[in-house]
Amino acid sequence: MGEQAIASNGHKTLVEVEHLTKFFPVRSGVLQRVRAWVQAVDDVSFSIREGETLGLVGESGCGKTTVGRTMLRLLEPTSGRVTFDGVDVFRLRGRELKSMRRNMQIIFQDPYSSLDPRMPVGESVGEGLRIHHIGNAEERQTTVQDMLRKVGLEEYHARRYPHEFSGGQRQRIGIARALALRPRFIVADEPVSALDVSIQSQVLNILKDLQAEFNLTYLFIAHNMSVVEHISDRVAVMYLGKTVELSSREALFSDPLHPYTQALMSAIPIPDPHVRRQRILLPGDVPSPLNPPSGCRFHPRCPVAMEQCAAEEPSFQEVSPGHFVACWRVA
């Protein structure tokens, strides 16, 4: 597989996603029969090297969050395979799955709803330690205090409740909770999208510092291209459940090949009032995943589409070393 070649270039592959598919049933009627399927994620493949950050970007509703949650078995897959350090995650059951969850954690997008309002944040951060029977009560308390300090909070914050914190502080608590079990892989599901711009950089720098300290591997989900450029080593671009481009950060931001990626890049603001970027405005709206277009899913909005794009789906192929794209114009 092409992605394996990327990940095996002198580095160990930690996470491998192969042909991941997740459809949601649409039910109706008295008997709640399945009438249609929402094709949220359709045949997505990529790999992540140990210690790397893979950015996953795209418009809202393209399936980014579903990919992350399905990888962690928070959602059960329709088909496909995810391996973590050589172990097939989807085949695990019972104690084996519980043990695997120690190594694979998630930082949720919404710092308001991801914390229990009735539980002091120290208990929230230490809940995973208690569930996995790690240490005694005193040792767990020490670990919680250590995690809070690492994300820029104080020990006394452990006794407070979520409503006593700002949005940025709550997201730091979410990061501390994900780190408490000392995982090797973290899905960061738009961890800064709900925060003020002034706080975003602080949280991103915390994530980078913790990655260097603990050799963490990230799947960083976002729709803000500037944030992805700041934190990612490689970037995968999704559109309507499909991966349309994947490459190193440098190659993607200097020479995007897929028309959809080019449109995303054109929306990145330039911090210079005298420089204007040539915007690529896409017509229409994103099609419904209930009934995606034939061929290339982007062709109804693509400014350079041709007849073949509507008739046949392009393969996801390597066009230069480490640079993959699904587009008939590039093939």
Coordinates of C-alpha atoms in Angstrom, one line a residue:
M1 CA 0.0 0.0 0.0
G2 CA 1.3 3.5 -0.8
E3 CA 0.8 4.9 2.7
Q4 CA 3.0 2.2 4.1
A5 CA 5.8 3.4 1.9
I6 CA 5.5 6.8 3.4
A7 CA 5.5 5.6 6.9
S8 CA 8.3 3.1 6.6
N9 CA 10.9 5.7 5.4
G10 CA 13.2 5.2 8.3
H11 CA 10.5 5.6 10.9
K12 CA 8.3 3.1 12.7
T13 CA 4.6 3.1 11.8
L14 CA 2.5 3.4 15.0
V15 CA -1.0 3.6 13.5
E16 CA -2.2 2.2 10.2
V17 CA -5.6 2.9 8.8
E18 CA -6.7 0.7 5.9
H19 CA -9.9 1.2 3.9
L20 CA -11.8 2.6 6.9
T21 CA -15.5 2.9 6.2
K22 CA -18.3 4.2 8.5
F23 CA -21.9 4.4 7.3
F24 CA -24.8 5.5 9.6
P25 CA -28.2 4.0 9.0
V26 CA -31.2 6.3 8.4
R27 CA -34.3 4.7 9.8
S28 CA -38.0 5.6 9.4
G29 CA -41.5 4.1 9.8
V30 CA -43.1 2.2 12.6
L31 CA -40.6 -0.7 12.3
Q32 CA -37.6 1.7 12.1
R33 CA -36.4 0.0 8.9
V34 CA -33.2 1.2 7.3
R35 CA -34.1 3.5 4.4
A36 CA -30.7 4.9 3.5
W37 CA -27.1 5.2 4.6
V38 CA -25.1 8.3 5.5
Q39 CA -21.7 7.7 4.0
A40 CA -19.7 9.6 6.6
V41 CA -16.4 7.9 5.9
D42 CA -15.7 5.9 2.7
D43 CA -12.5 3.9 2.1
V44 CA -10.0 6.1 3.9
S45 CA -6.4 5.0 4.3
F46 CA -3.3 6.6 5.9
S47 CA -0.6 5.8 8.4
I48 CA 1.1 7.8 11.2
R49 CA 4.7 7.4 12.2
E50 CA 5.6 7.3 15.9
G51 CA 6.2 10.8 17.3
E52 CA 4.5 12.4 14.3
T53 CA 1.6 14.8 13.9
L54 CA -0.8 14.0 11.0
G55 CA -3.2 16.9 10.4
L56 CA -6.6 15.9 9.1
V57 CA -8.4 18.8 7.5
G58 CA -11.6 19.6 5.5
E59 CA -14.9 21.4 5.7
S60 CA -17.4 20.7 8.5
G61 CA -19.3 17.5 7.8
C62 CA -16.5 15.9 5.7
G63 CA -16.0 13.0 8.2
K64 CA -12.9 14.1 10.1
T65 CA -14.3 13.5 13.6
T66 CA -15.9 10.2 12.5
V67 CA -12.5 9.0 11.4
G68 CA -10.9 9.8 14.7
R69 CA -13.7 8.3 16.8
T70 CA -13.9 5.2 14.7
M71 CA -10.2 4.6 15.0
L72 CA -10.6 4.6 18.8
R73 CA -13.6 2.4 18.7
L74 CA -15.9 5.1 20.1
L75 CA -17.9 4.3 17.0
E76 CA -17.9 0.8 15.5
P77 CA -16.7 0.7 11.9
T78 CA -18.7 -0.5 8.9
S79 CA -15.5 -2.0 7.4
G80 CA -11.8 -1.5 7.2
R81 CA -8.9 -2.1 9.5
V82 CA -7.0 0.0 12.1
T83 CA -3.7 -1.4 13.6
F84 CA -1.9 0.1 16.5
D85 CA 1.7 -1.0 16.9
G86 CA 0.8 -4.1 14.8
V87 CA -2.4 -5.0 16.7
D88 CA -5.7 -4.9 14.9
V89 CA -7.8 -2.6 17.1
F90 CA -11.2 -3.8 15.6
R91 CA -10.6 -7.4 16.7
L92 CA -10.0 -6.6 20.3
R93 CA -12.7 -7.4 22.9
G94 CA -13.1 -7.2 26.7
R95 CA -9.9 -6.8 28.7
E96 CA -7.7 -6.6 25.6
L97 CA -9.7 -3.6 24.3
K98 CA -9.6 -1.9 27.7
S99 CA -5.9 -2.4 27.9
M100 CA -5.4 -0.9 24.4
R101 CA -7.4 2.2 25.4
R102 CA -4.7 3.2 27.8
N103 CA -2.5 3.8 24.8
M104 CA -5.1 5.6 22.6
Q105 CA -6.8 8.7 24.0
I106 CA -8.8 11.6 22.7
I107 CA -9.0 15.4 23.3
F108 CA -12.6 16.4 22.6
Q109 CA -13.5 19.5 20.6
D110 CA -15.9 21.1 23.1
P111 CA -14.3 21.8 26.5
Y112 CA -17.7 22.7 27.9
S113 CA -19.6 19.4 27.3
S114 CA -16.6 17.0 27.6
L115 CA -16.3 17.5 31.4
D116 CA -18.8 16.3 34.0
P117 CA -20.2 19.5 35.7
R118 CA -20.8 17.6 38.9
M119 CA -17.3 16.2 39.3
P120 CA -14.2 18.2 40.5
V121 CA -11.7 18.4 37.7
G122 CA -9.2 16.4 39.6
E123 CA -11.5 13.5 39.7
S124 CA -12.2 13.9 35.9
V125 CA -8.4 13.9 35.2
G126 CA -7.8 10.9 37.5
E127 CA -10.9 8.8 36.4
G128 CA -8.9 6.8 33.9
L129 CA -6.3 6.0 36.5
R130 CA -9.0 4.6 38.8
I131 CA -10.7 2.6 36.0
H132 CA -7.5 1.0 35.0
H133 CA -6.4 0.4 38.7
I134 CA -3.2 2.3 38.3
G135 CA -1.6 3.1 41.7
N136 CA -3.3 3.8 45.0
A137 CA -5.3 6.9 45.9
E138 CA -2.3 8.9 46.9
E139 CA -0.3 8.0 43.8
R140 CA -3.3 8.9 41.6
Q141 CA -3.6 12.3 43.3
T142 CA 0.1 12.9 42.7
T143 CA -0.3 12.0 39.0
V144 CA -3.3 14.3 38.6
Q145 CA -1.4 17.2 40.2
D146 CA 1.6 16.5 37.9
M147 CA -0.6 16.5 34.8
L148 CA -2.3 19.8 35.8
R149 CA 1.1 21.5 36.3
K150 CA 2.3 20.2 32.9
V151 CA -0.7 22.0 31.2
G152 CA -0.2 25.2 33.0
L153 CA -2.6 24.8 35.9
E154 CA -2.1 24.7 39.7
E155 CA -2.6 21.9 42.2
Y156 CA -5.5 23.6 43.9
H157 CA -7.4 23.7 40.6
A158 CA -8.1 19.9 41.1
R159 CA -10.7 20.7 43.8
R160 CA -12.7 23.1 41.5
Y161 CA -15.6 22.4 39.2
P162 CA -15.6 22.9 35.4
H163 CA -17.9 26.0 35.6
E164 CA -15.2 27.8 37.6
F165 CA -12.8 27.8 34.6
S166 CA -12.5 29.6 31.3
G167 CA -12.7 27.8 27.9
G168 CA -9.0 27.8 27.6
Q169 CA -8.5 26.3 31.1
R170 CA -11.1 23.7 30.4
Q171 CA -9.3 22.6 27.3
R172 CA -6.1 22.3 29.3
I173 CA -8.0 20.1 31.7
G174 CA -9.1 17.9 28.8
I175 CA -5.5 17.6 27.6
A176 CA -4.4 16.7 31.2
R177 CA -7.1 14.0 31.3
A178 CA -5.9 12.5 28.0
L179 CA -2.3 12.5 29.2
A180 CA -3.0 11.0 32.6
L181 CA -2.7 7.4 31.4
R182 CA 0.5 8.2 29.5
P183 CA -0.8 7.2 26.1
R184 CA 1.3 6.8 23.0
F185 CA -1.4 8.1 20.6
I186 CA -3.8 11.0 20.9
V187 CA -6.7 12.0 18.6
A188 CA -6.9 15.8 19.0
D189 CA -10.4 16.6 17.7
E190 CA -10.3 20.3 16.8
P191 CA -8.9 21.1 20.3
V192 CA -8.6 24.9 19.7
S193 CA -11.6 25.6 17.5
A194 CA -13.8 26.7 20.4
L195 CA -11.1 29.0 21.9
D196 CA -10.2 32.6 21.4
V197 CA -7.3 33.2 19.0
S198 CA -5.2 34.5 21.8
I199 CA -5.6 31.2 23.7
Q200 CA -5.2 29.0 20.7
S201 CA -1.5 29.5 20.4
Q202 CA -1.0 28.7 24.1
V203 CA -2.8 25.4 23.8
L204 CA -1.0 24.5 20.5
N205 CA 2.4 25.2 22.2
I206 CA 1.4 23.0 25.1
L207 CA 0.6 20.2 22.7
K208 CA 3.9 20.5 21.0
D209 CA 5.9 20.7 24.3
L210 CA 4.1 17.6 25.6
Q211 CA 4.7 15.7 22.3
A212 CA 8.4 16.4 22.7
E213 CA 8.5 15.4 26.3
F214 CA 6.4 12.2 26.0
N215 CA 7.1 11.2 22.4
L216 CA 3.4 11.5 21.6
T217 CA 1.8 10.7 18.3
Y218 CA -1.1 12.9 17.2
L219 CA -3.9 12.8 14.7
F220 CA -4.8 16.5 14.7
I221 CA -8.3 17.2 13.3
A222 CA -9.0 20.8 12.3
H223 CA -10.6 23.0 9.6
N224 CA -8.2 25.9 10.2
M225 CA -5.4 25.6 7.7
S226 CA -3.1 28.0 9.6
V227 CA -3.3 25.9 12.8
V228 CA -2.6 22.7 10.8
E229 CA 0.4 24.3 9.2
H230 CA 1.8 25.3 12.6
I231 CA 1.5 21.9 14.3
S232 CA 1.5 19.2 11.6
D233 CA 4.3 17.1 10.0
R234 CA 2.1 15.7 7.3
V235 CA -1.4 16.7 6.2
A236 CA -4.4 14.7 4.8
V237 CA -7.3 16.5 3.2
M238 CA -10.8 15.1 3.3
Y239 CA -13.8 15.9 1.2
L240 CA -17.2 14.3 1.7
G241 CA -15.9 11.2 3.4
K242 CA -12.9 10.7 1.0
T243 CA -9.2 11.5 1.3
V244 CA -8.3 13.6 -1.7
E245 CA -4.7 14.6 -0.9
L246 CA -1.9 13.6 1.5
S247 CA 1.6 14.9 1.7
S248 CA 4.2 16.5 3.9
R249 CA 3.2 19.9 5.3
E250 CA 5.9 21.7 3.2
A251 CA 4.7 20.1 -0.1
L252 CA 1.1 20.7 0.6
F253 CA 1.3 24.3 1.5
S254 CA 3.9 25.2 -1.2
D255 CA 2.3 23.2 -4.1
P256 CA -1.2 21.9 -3.4
L257 CA -2.3 19.6 -6.3
H258 CA -6.0 18.8 -5.8
P259 CA -8.4 21.6 -6.8
Y260 CA -10.2 21.3 -3.4
T261 CA -6.9 21.7 -1.5
Q262 CA -6.1 24.7 -3.6
A263 CA -9.5 26.3 -2.7
L264 CA -8.8 25.7 1.0
M265 CA -5.4 27.3 0.7
S266 CA -6.8 30.4 -1.0
A267 CA -8.9 31.1 2.1
I268 CA -5.8 31.4 4.4
P269 CA -5.5 35.1 5.3
I270 CA -2.2 36.8 4.6
P271 CA -1.0 39.0 7.5
D272 CA -0.1 41.9 5.2
P273 CA -2.7 44.5 4.2
H274 CA -0.9 45.2 0.9
V275 CA -0.9 41.6 -0.3
R276 CA -4.1 40.1 -1.7
R277 CA -4.5 36.4 -2.3
Q278 CA -6.4 35.1 -5.3
R279 CA -9.5 33.5 -3.8
I280 CA -11.0 30.4 -5.3
L281 CA -14.7 30.5 -4.6
L282 CA -16.4 27.2 -5.0
P283 CA -20.0 27.2 -6.4
G284 CA -22.9 25.5 -4.5
D285 CA -22.8 23.6 -1.3
V286 CA -21.2 20.4 -0.1
P287 CA -23.4 17.5 -1.5
S288 CA -25.3 15.3 1.0
P289 CA -23.5 12.2 2.2
L290 CA -26.8 10.4 1.9
N291 CA -26.5 10.6 -1.9
P292 CA -22.9 11.5 -2.9
P293 CA -22.1 12.4 -6.5
S294 CA -20.9 9.7 -8.9
G295 CA -17.2 9.6 -9.9
C296 CA -15.1 12.2 -8.1
R297 CA -17.2 13.5 -5.2
F298 CA -15.8 17.0 -5.7
H299 CA -16.7 17.3 -9.5
P300 CA -20.0 19.2 -9.1
R301 CA -18.0 22.1 -7.5
C302 CA -14.7 21.7 -9.2
P303 CA -13.6 24.6 -11.4
V304 CA -11.6 22.3 -13.7
A305 CA -13.9 19.2 -13.8
M306 CA -14.2 17.2 -17.1
E307 CA -16.5 14.4 -18.2
Q308 CA -14.3 11.7 -16.8
C309 CA -14.6 13.2 -13.3
A310 CA -18.4 12.5 -13.2
A311 CA -18.1 9.1 -14.7
E312 CA -15.3 7.4 -12.8
E313 CA -13.8 7.8 -9.4
P314 CA -10.0 8.7 -9.4
S315 CA -7.7 6.4 -7.5
F316 CA -5.6 7.7 -4.6
Q317 CA -2.1 7.5 -6.0
E318 CA 1.4 8.7 -5.4
V319 CA 2.3 11.4 -7.9
S320 CA 5.7 12.3 -6.3
P321 CA 7.6 10.8 -3.4
G322 CA 5.3 10.9 -0.4
H323 CA 2.6 13.0 -2.2
F324 CA -0.7 11.3 -2.8
V325 CA -3.7 12.8 -4.6
A326 CA -7.0 11.6 -6.1
C327 CA -7.6 13.7 -9.2
W328 CA -7.9 12.9 -12.9
R329 CA -6.2 16.2 -13.8
V330 CA -3.1 15.3 -11.8
A331 CA -2.9 11.6 -12.7

